[in-house]
Coordinates of C-alpha atoms in Angstrom, one line a residue:
X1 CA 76.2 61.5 56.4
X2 CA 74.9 64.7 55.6
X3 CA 72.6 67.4 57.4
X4 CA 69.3 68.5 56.2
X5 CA 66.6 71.3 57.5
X6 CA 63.1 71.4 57.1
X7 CA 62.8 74.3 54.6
X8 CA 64.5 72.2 51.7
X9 CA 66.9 74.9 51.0
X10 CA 70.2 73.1 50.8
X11 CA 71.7 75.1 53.9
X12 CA 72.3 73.8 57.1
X13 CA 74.3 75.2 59.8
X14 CA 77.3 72.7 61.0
X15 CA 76.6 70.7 64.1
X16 CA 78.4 68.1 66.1
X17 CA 76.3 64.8 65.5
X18 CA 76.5 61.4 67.6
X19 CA 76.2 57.7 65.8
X20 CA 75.7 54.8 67.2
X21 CA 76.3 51.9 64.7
X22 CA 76.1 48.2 65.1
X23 CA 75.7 45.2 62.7
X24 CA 72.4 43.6 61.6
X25 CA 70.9 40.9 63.8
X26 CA 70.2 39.7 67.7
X27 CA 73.0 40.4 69.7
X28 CA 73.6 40.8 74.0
X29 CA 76.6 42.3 75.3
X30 CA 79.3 40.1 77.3
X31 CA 77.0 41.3 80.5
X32 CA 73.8 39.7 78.8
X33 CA 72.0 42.8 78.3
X34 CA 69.9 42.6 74.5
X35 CA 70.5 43.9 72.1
X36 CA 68.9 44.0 67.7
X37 CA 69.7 46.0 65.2
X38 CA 67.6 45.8 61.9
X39 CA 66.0 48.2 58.8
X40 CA 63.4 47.8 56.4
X41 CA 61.3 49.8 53.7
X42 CA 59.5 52.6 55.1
X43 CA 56.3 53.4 53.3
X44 CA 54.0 55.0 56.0
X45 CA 53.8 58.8 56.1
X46 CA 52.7 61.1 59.2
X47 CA 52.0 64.5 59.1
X48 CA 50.3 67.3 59.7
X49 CA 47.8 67.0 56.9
X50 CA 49.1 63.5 55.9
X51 CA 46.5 61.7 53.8
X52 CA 48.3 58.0 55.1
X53 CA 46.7 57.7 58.8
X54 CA 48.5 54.2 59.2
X55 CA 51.7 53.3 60.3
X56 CA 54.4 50.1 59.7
X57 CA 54.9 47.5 62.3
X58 CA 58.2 46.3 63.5
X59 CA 58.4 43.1 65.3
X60 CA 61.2 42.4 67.8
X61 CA 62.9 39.1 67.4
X62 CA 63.9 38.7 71.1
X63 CA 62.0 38.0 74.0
X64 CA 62.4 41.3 76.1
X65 CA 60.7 41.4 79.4
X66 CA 59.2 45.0 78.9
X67 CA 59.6 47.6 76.2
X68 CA 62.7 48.5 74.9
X69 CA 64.5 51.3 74.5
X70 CA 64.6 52.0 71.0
X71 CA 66.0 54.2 68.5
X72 CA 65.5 55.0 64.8
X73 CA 66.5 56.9 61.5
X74 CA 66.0 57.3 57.9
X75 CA 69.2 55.8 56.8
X76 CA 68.2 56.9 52.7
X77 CA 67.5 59.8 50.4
X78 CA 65.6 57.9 47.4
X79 CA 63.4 61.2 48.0
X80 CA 65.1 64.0 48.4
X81 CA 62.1 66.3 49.9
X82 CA 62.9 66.3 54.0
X83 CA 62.2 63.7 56.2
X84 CA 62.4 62.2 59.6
X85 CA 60.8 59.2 61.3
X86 CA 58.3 58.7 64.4
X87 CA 57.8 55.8 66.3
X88 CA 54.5 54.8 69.0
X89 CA 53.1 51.9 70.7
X90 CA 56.2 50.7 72.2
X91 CA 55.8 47.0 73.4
X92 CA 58.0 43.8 74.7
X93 CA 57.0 42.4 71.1
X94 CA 57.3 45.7 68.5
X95 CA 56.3 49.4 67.8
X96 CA 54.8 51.5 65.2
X97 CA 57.4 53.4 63.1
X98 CA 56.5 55.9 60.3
X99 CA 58.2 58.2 58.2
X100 CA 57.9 61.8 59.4
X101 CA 57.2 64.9 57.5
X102 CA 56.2 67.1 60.5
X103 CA 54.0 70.2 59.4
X104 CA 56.3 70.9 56.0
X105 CA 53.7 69.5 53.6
X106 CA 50.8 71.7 55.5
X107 CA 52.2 74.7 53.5
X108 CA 51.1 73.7 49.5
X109 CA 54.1 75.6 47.9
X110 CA 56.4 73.1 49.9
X111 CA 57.4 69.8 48.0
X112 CA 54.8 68.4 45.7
X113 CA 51.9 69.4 47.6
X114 CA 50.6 66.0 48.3
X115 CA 51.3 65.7 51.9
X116 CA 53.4 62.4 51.1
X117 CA 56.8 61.0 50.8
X118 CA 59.1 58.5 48.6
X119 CA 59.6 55.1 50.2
X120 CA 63.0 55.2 52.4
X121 CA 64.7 52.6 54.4
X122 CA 64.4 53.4 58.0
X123 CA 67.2 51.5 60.8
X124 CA 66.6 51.0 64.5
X125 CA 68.3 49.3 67.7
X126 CA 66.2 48.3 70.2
X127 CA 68.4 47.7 73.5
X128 CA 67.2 46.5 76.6
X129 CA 65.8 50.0 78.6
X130 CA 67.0 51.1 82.3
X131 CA 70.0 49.1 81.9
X132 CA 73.6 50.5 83.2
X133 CA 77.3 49.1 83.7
X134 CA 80.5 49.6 81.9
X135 CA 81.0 47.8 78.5
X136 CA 84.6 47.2 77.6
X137 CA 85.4 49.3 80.4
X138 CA 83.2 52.1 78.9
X139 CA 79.7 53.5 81.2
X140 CA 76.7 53.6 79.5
X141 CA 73.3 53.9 80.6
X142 CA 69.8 52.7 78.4
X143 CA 66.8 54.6 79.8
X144 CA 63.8 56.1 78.7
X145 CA 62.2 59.4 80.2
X146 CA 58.6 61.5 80.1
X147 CA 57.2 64.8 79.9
X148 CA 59.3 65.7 77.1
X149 CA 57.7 69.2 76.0
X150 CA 58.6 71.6 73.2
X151 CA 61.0 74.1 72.3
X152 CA 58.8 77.1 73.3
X153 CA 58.2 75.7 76.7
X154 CA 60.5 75.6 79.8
X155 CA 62.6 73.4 78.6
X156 CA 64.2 73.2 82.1
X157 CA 61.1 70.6 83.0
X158 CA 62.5 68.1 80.4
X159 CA 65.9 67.8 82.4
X160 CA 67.1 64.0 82.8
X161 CA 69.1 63.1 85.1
X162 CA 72.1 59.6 84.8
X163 CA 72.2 57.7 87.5
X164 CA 75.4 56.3 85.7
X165 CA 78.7 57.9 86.8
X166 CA 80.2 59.6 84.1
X167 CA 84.0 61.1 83.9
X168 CA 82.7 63.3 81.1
X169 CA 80.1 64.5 79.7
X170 CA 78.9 61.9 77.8
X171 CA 77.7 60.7 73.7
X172 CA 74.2 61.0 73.9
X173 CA 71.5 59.7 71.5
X174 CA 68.0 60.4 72.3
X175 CA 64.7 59.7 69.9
X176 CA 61.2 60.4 70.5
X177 CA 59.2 57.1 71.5
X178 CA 55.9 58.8 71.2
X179 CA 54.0 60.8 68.6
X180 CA 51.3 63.1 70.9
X181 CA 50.7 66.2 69.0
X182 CA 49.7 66.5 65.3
X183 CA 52.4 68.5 64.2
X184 CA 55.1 65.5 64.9
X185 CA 58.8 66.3 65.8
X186 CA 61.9 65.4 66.6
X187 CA 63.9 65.3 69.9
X188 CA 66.8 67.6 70.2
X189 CA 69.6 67.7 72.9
X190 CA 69.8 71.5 74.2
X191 CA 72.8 70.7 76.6
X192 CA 74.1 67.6 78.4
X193 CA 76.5 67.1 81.5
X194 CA 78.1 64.1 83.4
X195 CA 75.1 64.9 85.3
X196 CA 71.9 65.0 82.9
X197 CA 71.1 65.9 79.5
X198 CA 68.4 68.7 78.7
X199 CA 65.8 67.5 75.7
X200 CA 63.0 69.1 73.9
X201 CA 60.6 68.1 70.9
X202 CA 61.4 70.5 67.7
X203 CA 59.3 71.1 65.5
X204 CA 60.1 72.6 61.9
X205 CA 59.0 76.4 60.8
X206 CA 58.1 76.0 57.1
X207 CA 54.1 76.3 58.4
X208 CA 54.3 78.7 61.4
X209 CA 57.1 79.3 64.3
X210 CA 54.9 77.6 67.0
X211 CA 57.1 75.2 68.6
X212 CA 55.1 74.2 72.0
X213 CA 53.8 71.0 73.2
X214 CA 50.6 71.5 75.9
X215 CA 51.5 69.0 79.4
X216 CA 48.9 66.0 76.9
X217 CA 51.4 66.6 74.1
X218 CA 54.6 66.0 75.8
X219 CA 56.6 62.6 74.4
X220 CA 58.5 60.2 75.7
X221 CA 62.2 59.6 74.7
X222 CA 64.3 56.8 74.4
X223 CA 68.3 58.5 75.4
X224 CA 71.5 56.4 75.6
X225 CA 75.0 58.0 77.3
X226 CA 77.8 56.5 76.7
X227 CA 81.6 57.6 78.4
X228 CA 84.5 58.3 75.7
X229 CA 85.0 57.1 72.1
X230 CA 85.8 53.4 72.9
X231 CA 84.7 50.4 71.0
X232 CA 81.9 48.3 72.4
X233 CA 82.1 44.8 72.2
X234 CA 79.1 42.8 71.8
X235 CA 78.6 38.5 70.5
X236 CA 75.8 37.2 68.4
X237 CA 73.0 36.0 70.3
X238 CA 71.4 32.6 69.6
X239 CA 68.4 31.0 70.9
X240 CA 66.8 27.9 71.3
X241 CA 64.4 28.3 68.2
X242 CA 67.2 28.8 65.7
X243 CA 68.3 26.1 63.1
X244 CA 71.4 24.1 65.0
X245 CA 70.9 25.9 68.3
X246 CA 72.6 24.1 70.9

């Protein structure tokens, strides 16, 4: 793994970065709470000035009973210009995902110009959302939270609060569920507590420094919290419509 800014520079300040890894396929934890993990190639850029106005599709392969939370990231570098991704349209059966080149392709020094982006392979888990317990003795909570708003705003508003006891401040992992304003983003952890974790949208610089999100252009954000460093323990999930089910 390996940090990257907006401006393409090669520089990048060091900072403490979370992971959350888990194998390919449908899975539930030993409490029955489900669980997929899956990639695939990413060809759908959004930005700014992006000349590709569509986005790819993923499909869940289980049967949640409302929309998951779910998380997602570029997981290549086939193109070594920045990127991020963005996700919309969140539903029991899929979402939209997209690559995400923000406003850096607005500026026509930056890149190649053409407002675009090299196919990349984009991984995401999608996990069952306002779920909370103790896995392999570990607390974790799954939600998702609104009125996420940018860094130039009060970022105070964006303050979401566990209902999970935590004995620490926990690992948190939060991604943007929502794409509301033009200029895309990302969502960025500004402080957490065993309490709550403070989020806001950021936005790159390369085209101006605005970095504020009006109340119709605040996102939604899938965030996970987990207690310690422990291993989770989850077992493959199998269902009815599968070759040799029983």
């Amino acid at each position: 793994a390996q940090l990257d800014n907006s401006d393409n520079d090669g520089n990048s300040d060091s900072a403490a970065i979370y992971y959350f890894a888990l194998e390919e396929g449908r899975h539930s934890t030993l409490d029955g709470i489900l669980v997929e993990a899956h990639k695939y190639n990413a060809t759908n850029v959004k930005g700014r000035n992006s000349k590709d106005d569509t986005w790819g599709s993923i499909t869940f392969e289980h049967d949640f009973s409302s929309p998951p939370a779910l998380f997602s990231q570029v997981m290549t570098t086939k193109d070594t210009t920045w990127v991020t991704e963005a996700l919309q349209t969140i539903t029991a059966e899929g979402a939209q995902s997209a690559m995400e080149i923000a406003e850096t392709e607005a500026v026509p020094s930056f890149g190649d110009g053409n407002q675009d982006h090299g196919d990349e392979t984009i991984g995401w888990v999608a996990i069952e959302d306002g779920k909370k317990g103790t896995i392999n003795g570990v607390p974790f909570e799954i939600k998702t939270a609104t009125g996420i708003r940018g860094h130039d705003n009060k970022r105070e508003e964006s303050s979401i609060g566990f209902s999970q006891t935590f004995k620490e401040s926990p690992l948190v992992i939060a991604d943007l569920r929502t794409r509301n304003a033009d200029d895309g983003g990302w969502a960025a952890i500004r402080r957490k507590s065993t309490a709550n974790v403070l989020l806001h949208v950021e936005e790159d610089n390369v085209f101006d420094t605005e970095r504020s999100r009006t109340v119709s252009e605040a996102d939604s954000s899938s965030i996970m919290a987990f207690d310690g460093h422990s291993p989770l323990y989850f077992r493959e999930y199998v269902c009815a419509d599968q070759p040799g089910a029983s």
